[in-house]
Short mmCIF file of C-alpha atoms in Angstrom, two decimals:
data_model
loop_
_atom_site.label_atom_id
_atom_site.label_comp_id
_atom_site.label_asym_id
_atom_site.label_seq_id
_atom_site.Cartn_x
_atom_site.Cartn_y
_atom_site.Cartn_z
CA MET J 1 11.84 5.17 24.02
CA LYS J 2 9.45 2.19 23.74
CA ILE J 3 7.52 2.13 20.44
CA ALA J 4 4.01 0.56 20.42
CA GLN J 5 3.29 -1.34 17.29
CA PRO J 6 0.15 0.01 15.61
CA ASP J 7 -2.73 -2.45 15.75
CA PRO J 8 -4.53 -3.85 12.70
CA VAL J 9 -7.79 -2.14 12.30
CA TYR J 10 -11.15 -3.86 11.73
CA LEU J 11 -14.44 -1.98 11.48
CA GLU J 12 -17.63 -4.04 11.14
CA LYS J 13 -20.46 -2.99 8.81
CA GLY J 14 -23.00 -4.24 6.32
CA ASP J 15 -22.53 -6.85 3.63
CA LYS J 16 -19.55 -5.31 1.74
CA ALA J 17 -15.92 -5.25 2.78
CA VAL J 18 -12.70 -3.56 1.73
CA ILE J 19 -9.06 -4.33 2.61
CA LEU J 20 -6.88 -1.19 2.89
CA LEU J 21 -3.05 -1.55 2.62
CA HIS J 22 -0.49 1.06 3.72
CA SER J 23 2.85 1.91 2.05
CA PHE J 24 6.40 0.68 2.61
CA THR J 25 7.67 2.21 5.98
CA GLY J 26 3.94 3.33 6.65
CA THR J 27 1.42 2.10 9.12
CA THR J 28 -2.32 1.50 9.48
CA ARG J 29 -2.56 5.17 10.56
CA ASP J 30 -2.04 6.21 7.04
CA MET J 31 -5.22 4.42 5.99
CA LYS J 32 -7.47 4.80 9.05
CA GLU J 33 -9.18 8.06 8.04
CA LEU J 34 -10.11 6.54 4.63
CA GLY J 35 -11.23 3.30 6.43
CA GLU J 36 -13.52 5.26 8.77
CA TYR J 37 -15.00 7.18 5.90
CA LEU J 38 -15.70 3.95 4.00
CA ASN J 39 -17.08 2.33 7.07
CA SER J 40 -19.46 5.22 7.70
CA ASN J 41 -20.73 4.62 4.15
CA GLY J 42 -21.58 0.94 4.62
CA TYR J 43 -18.30 -0.99 4.31
CA ALA J 44 -16.58 -3.34 6.68
CA VAL J 45 -12.95 -2.38 6.70
CA SER J 46 -9.80 -4.46 7.39
CA ILE J 47 -6.43 -2.60 7.61
CA PRO J 48 -3.73 -5.06 8.35
CA ILE J 49 -0.34 -3.94 9.67
CA LEU J 50 2.29 -5.31 7.19
CA GLU J 51 4.96 -7.36 8.82
CA GLY J 52 7.84 -5.34 10.38
CA HIS J 53 6.17 -1.98 10.02
CA GLY J 54 5.49 0.58 12.69
CA MET J 55 8.26 -0.53 15.14
CA GLY J 56 11.37 1.06 13.64
CA PRO J 57 13.91 0.06 11.11
CA ASP J 58 15.17 -3.21 12.62
CA PRO J 59 11.87 -5.19 12.25
CA LEU J 60 11.28 -3.66 8.87
CA ILE J 61 14.76 -4.69 7.66
CA GLU J 62 14.06 -8.25 8.86
CA SER J 63 10.64 -8.50 7.06
CA SER J 64 10.06 -9.53 3.49
CA PRO J 65 7.47 -9.25 0.63
CA SER J 66 6.31 -12.80 1.16
CA GLU J 67 5.33 -11.88 4.64
CA TRP J 68 3.56 -8.70 3.51
CA TRP J 69 1.61 -10.85 0.96
CA ASN J 70 0.70 -13.31 3.72
CA ASN J 71 -0.71 -10.37 5.76
CA VAL J 72 -2.99 -9.58 2.66
CA ILE J 73 -4.13 -13.27 2.48
CA GLU J 74 -4.83 -13.34 6.30
CA SER J 75 -7.02 -10.25 6.00
CA TYR J 76 -8.81 -11.59 2.95
CA GLU J 77 -9.41 -15.00 4.67
CA MET J 78 -10.63 -13.27 7.87
CA LEU J 79 -13.29 -11.38 5.86
CA LYS J 80 -14.30 -14.54 4.13
CA ARG J 81 -14.69 -16.32 7.43
CA LYS J 82 -16.89 -13.49 8.63
CA GLY J 83 -19.24 -14.15 5.67
CA TYR J 84 -18.25 -11.35 3.34
CA ASP J 85 -18.48 -12.43 -0.38
CA SER J 86 -18.16 -8.90 -1.80
CA ILE J 87 -14.58 -7.87 -1.06
CA SER J 88 -12.62 -4.99 -2.60
CA ILE J 89 -9.04 -3.89 -1.98
CA ALA J 90 -7.20 -0.56 -2.12
CA GLY J 91 -3.62 0.47 -1.24
CA VAL J 92 -0.92 3.13 -1.54
CA SER J 93 2.55 2.57 -2.95
CA LEU J 94 3.58 -0.90 -1.64
CA GLY J 95 -0.13 -1.33 -0.70
CA GLY J 96 -0.96 -0.52 -4.35
CA ILE J 97 1.39 -3.22 -5.62
CA LEU J 98 -0.14 -5.73 -3.29
CA SER J 99 -3.58 -4.60 -4.24
CA LEU J 100 -2.86 -5.25 -7.93
CA LYS J 101 -1.42 -8.71 -7.06
CA ALA J 102 -4.63 -9.44 -5.19
CA ALA J 103 -6.72 -8.35 -8.18
CA TYR J 104 -5.22 -11.07 -10.44
CA SER J 105 -4.49 -13.67 -7.64
CA LEU J 106 -7.57 -13.85 -5.43
CA ASP J 107 -10.86 -14.96 -6.99
CA GLY J 108 -13.05 -13.33 -4.46
CA ILE J 109 -11.71 -9.64 -5.10
CA ASN J 110 -14.26 -7.76 -7.07
CA GLY J 111 -12.66 -4.33 -7.33
CA ALA J 112 -9.33 -2.61 -6.64
CA VAL J 113 -7.78 0.77 -6.23
CA ALA J 114 -4.14 1.24 -6.84
CA MET J 115 -2.58 4.53 -5.65
CA SER J 116 1.01 5.85 -6.13
CA VAL J 117 2.25 2.52 -7.57
CA PRO J 118 5.98 2.22 -8.10
CA GLN J 119 7.35 0.83 -11.33
CA GLY J 120 11.01 0.09 -12.29
CA LYS J 121 12.28 0.55 -8.77
CA ASP J 122 15.75 -0.98 -8.21
CA ILE J 123 17.53 -2.17 -5.07
CA GLU J 124 19.47 1.13 -4.73
CA ASP J 125 16.26 3.22 -4.85
CA ILE J 126 14.40 1.09 -2.32
CA ASN J 127 17.45 1.08 0.02
CA LYS J 128 17.56 4.90 -0.03
CA ARG J 129 14.03 4.78 1.39
CA VAL J 130 15.16 2.35 4.09
CA VAL J 131 18.19 4.61 4.96
CA SER J 132 15.96 7.75 5.08
CA TYR J 133 13.41 6.00 7.26
CA THR J 134 16.16 4.78 9.55
CA GLU J 135 17.66 8.27 9.90
CA ASN J 136 14.34 9.90 10.69
CA PHE J 137 13.41 7.21 13.19
CA MET J 138 16.71 7.28 15.09
CA GLU J 139 16.43 11.11 15.33
CA PHE J 140 12.88 10.84 16.58
CA ILE J 141 13.89 8.46 19.48
CA GLY J 142 16.85 10.76 20.43
CA ARG J 143 19.83 8.76 19.15
CA SER J 144 23.18 10.75 18.86
CA ASP J 145 24.57 11.85 15.48
CA GLU J 146 27.39 9.26 15.94
CA GLU J 147 24.97 6.45 16.40
CA ILE J 148 22.91 7.48 13.43
CA ASP J 149 25.99 7.86 11.14
CA GLU J 150 27.22 4.40 12.11
CA ARG J 151 23.81 2.74 11.49
CA LEU J 152 23.42 4.48 8.11
CA LYS J 153 26.92 3.29 7.01
CA GLU J 154 25.97 -0.27 8.05
CA LEU J 155 22.85 -0.13 5.81
CA GLU J 156 24.88 1.21 2.87
CA ARG J 157 27.36 -1.64 3.26
CA GLU J 158 24.75 -4.28 3.95
CA PRO J 159 21.23 -3.36 2.53
CA MET J 160 18.01 -4.99 3.64
CA ALA J 161 18.33 -8.68 2.62
CA SER J 162 14.86 -8.90 1.09
CA LEU J 163 15.29 -5.92 -1.32
CA PRO J 164 15.78 -8.27 -4.37
CA GLU J 165 12.57 -10.03 -3.45
CA PHE J 166 10.81 -6.55 -3.20
CA GLU J 167 12.27 -5.56 -6.63
CA SER J 168 11.03 -8.78 -8.07
CA LEU J 169 7.55 -8.28 -6.63
CA ILE J 170 7.28 -4.89 -8.37
CA ASP J 171 8.45 -6.49 -11.71
CA GLU J 172 6.21 -9.52 -11.32
CA VAL J 173 3.05 -7.33 -10.75
CA HIS J 174 3.81 -5.00 -13.66
CA SER J 175 4.32 -8.16 -15.99
CA SER J 176 1.03 -9.73 -14.68
CA LEU J 177 -1.25 -6.76 -15.34
CA GLY J 178 -3.01 -8.43 -18.20
CA GLY J 179 -4.45 -10.95 -15.76
CA ILE J 180 -6.54 -8.20 -14.10
CA THR J 181 -10.16 -8.17 -15.22
CA VAL J 182 -11.94 -6.79 -12.17
CA PRO J 183 -12.87 -3.08 -12.12
CA LEU J 184 -9.76 -1.08 -11.29
CA ALA J 185 -9.12 2.55 -10.39
CA VAL J 186 -5.63 3.90 -10.77
CA LYS J 187 -4.64 7.05 -8.95
CA TYR J 188 -1.50 9.27 -8.61
CA GLY J 189 -0.54 12.57 -7.14
CA GLY J 190 0.31 15.58 -9.31
CA LYS J 191 3.10 16.51 -6.89
CA ASP J 192 4.61 13.02 -6.83
CA ALA J 193 7.67 12.09 -8.89
CA ALA J 194 6.91 11.71 -12.63
CA LEU J 195 7.59 8.01 -12.64
CA TYR J 196 4.24 7.51 -10.77
CA GLU J 197 2.30 9.06 -13.57
CA GLU J 198 4.16 6.84 -16.01
CA SER J 199 3.39 3.85 -13.80
CA ALA J 200 -0.29 4.75 -13.68
CA GLU J 201 -0.56 5.04 -17.42
CA HIS J 202 1.33 1.71 -17.78
CA ILE J 203 -1.23 -0.01 -15.46
CA TYR J 204 -4.21 1.58 -17.13
CA ASN J 205 -3.13 0.46 -20.58
CA LYS J 206 -2.13 -3.06 -19.65
CA ILE J 207 -5.10 -4.31 -17.56
CA ASN J 208 -7.92 -6.04 -19.21
CA SER J 209 -10.72 -4.65 -17.03
CA GLU J 210 -13.81 -3.47 -18.82
CA ALA J 211 -14.45 -0.99 -15.95
CA LYS J 212 -11.25 1.03 -15.36
CA ASP J 213 -10.43 4.62 -14.41
CA MET J 214 -7.29 6.73 -14.06
CA LYS J 215 -7.10 10.08 -12.16
CA VAL J 216 -4.56 12.58 -11.07
CA TYR J 217 -4.94 14.59 -7.90
CA PRO J 218 -3.09 17.83 -8.58
CA ASN J 219 -2.45 18.99 -5.01
CA THR J 220 -1.33 15.65 -3.72
CA GLY J 221 2.07 14.03 -3.27
CA HIS J 222 2.92 10.33 -2.72
CA LEU J 223 0.97 9.53 0.41
CA MET J 224 -2.29 10.27 -1.22
CA THR J 225 -4.61 9.35 1.77
CA LYS J 226 -2.93 12.33 3.67
CA GLY J 227 -2.87 14.80 0.77
CA LYS J 228 -4.68 18.06 0.22
CA ASP J 229 -7.12 16.31 -2.20
CA LYS J 230 -8.11 13.58 0.34
CA THR J 231 -11.65 14.67 0.60
CA LEU J 232 -12.17 14.28 -3.23
CA LEU J 233 -10.06 11.12 -3.30
CA PHE J 234 -12.13 9.45 -0.55
CA LYS J 235 -15.34 10.26 -2.33
CA ASP J 236 -13.97 9.00 -5.61
CA ILE J 237 -12.88 5.75 -3.97
CA LEU J 238 -16.31 5.20 -2.42
CA ASP J 239 -18.07 5.87 -5.70
CA PHE J 240 -15.80 3.56 -7.58
CA LEU J 241 -16.25 0.72 -4.88
CA ASP J 242 -19.97 1.23 -4.97
CA SER J 243 -20.01 0.89 -8.81
CA ALA J 244 -17.90 -2.37 -8.53
CA ASN J 245 -20.28 -3.87 -6.00
#
């Protein structure tokens, strides 16, 4: 089965822009509904596809956090070239980590939303996600049980090479939170693992933003943009971005 890579999304509008970042193993589809909502309310929207995502496990395994960060930079610079001076950023999970990094690294970011942000993830935890994604993908494309078992054993023997860099990225961002001064909203799902609530509280307490907010969405799991509370989530994000602009 041939898998078509999801395209990056760009929606033109007005004089304000927002970058939306999907999760690890996710795609632009996870952020598109939020993007269309924000676009209908006056925002230009850029949703990059992070390197290696959307094409199955092998391209993902060959990708790295430095490439994902470059995707963020490319999206930011594209919006700057188009004349947008007011740029916000929002992301889920890995996208939330990258949004936080942008908030303290990129001078032109004037507001950020971080959802379902991991903290304290080690290589074993992240590799379990890769293994699960690989198994689900191979089942989806109709591979045999024997092929799947062999591939999963390979991943257990030889994990994704860039996992140490991924772990370091998470640690770097959490240790750099004091450098964030732009308006920031932190969000987590009430049905997600407890560590995401702990992470949200850590972020909220460590940032130096005067305008900051933290909120739980009780009927939502990890992928917040697809959760049962998404209508409220989308409105809250819009209200926050409007206040930051």
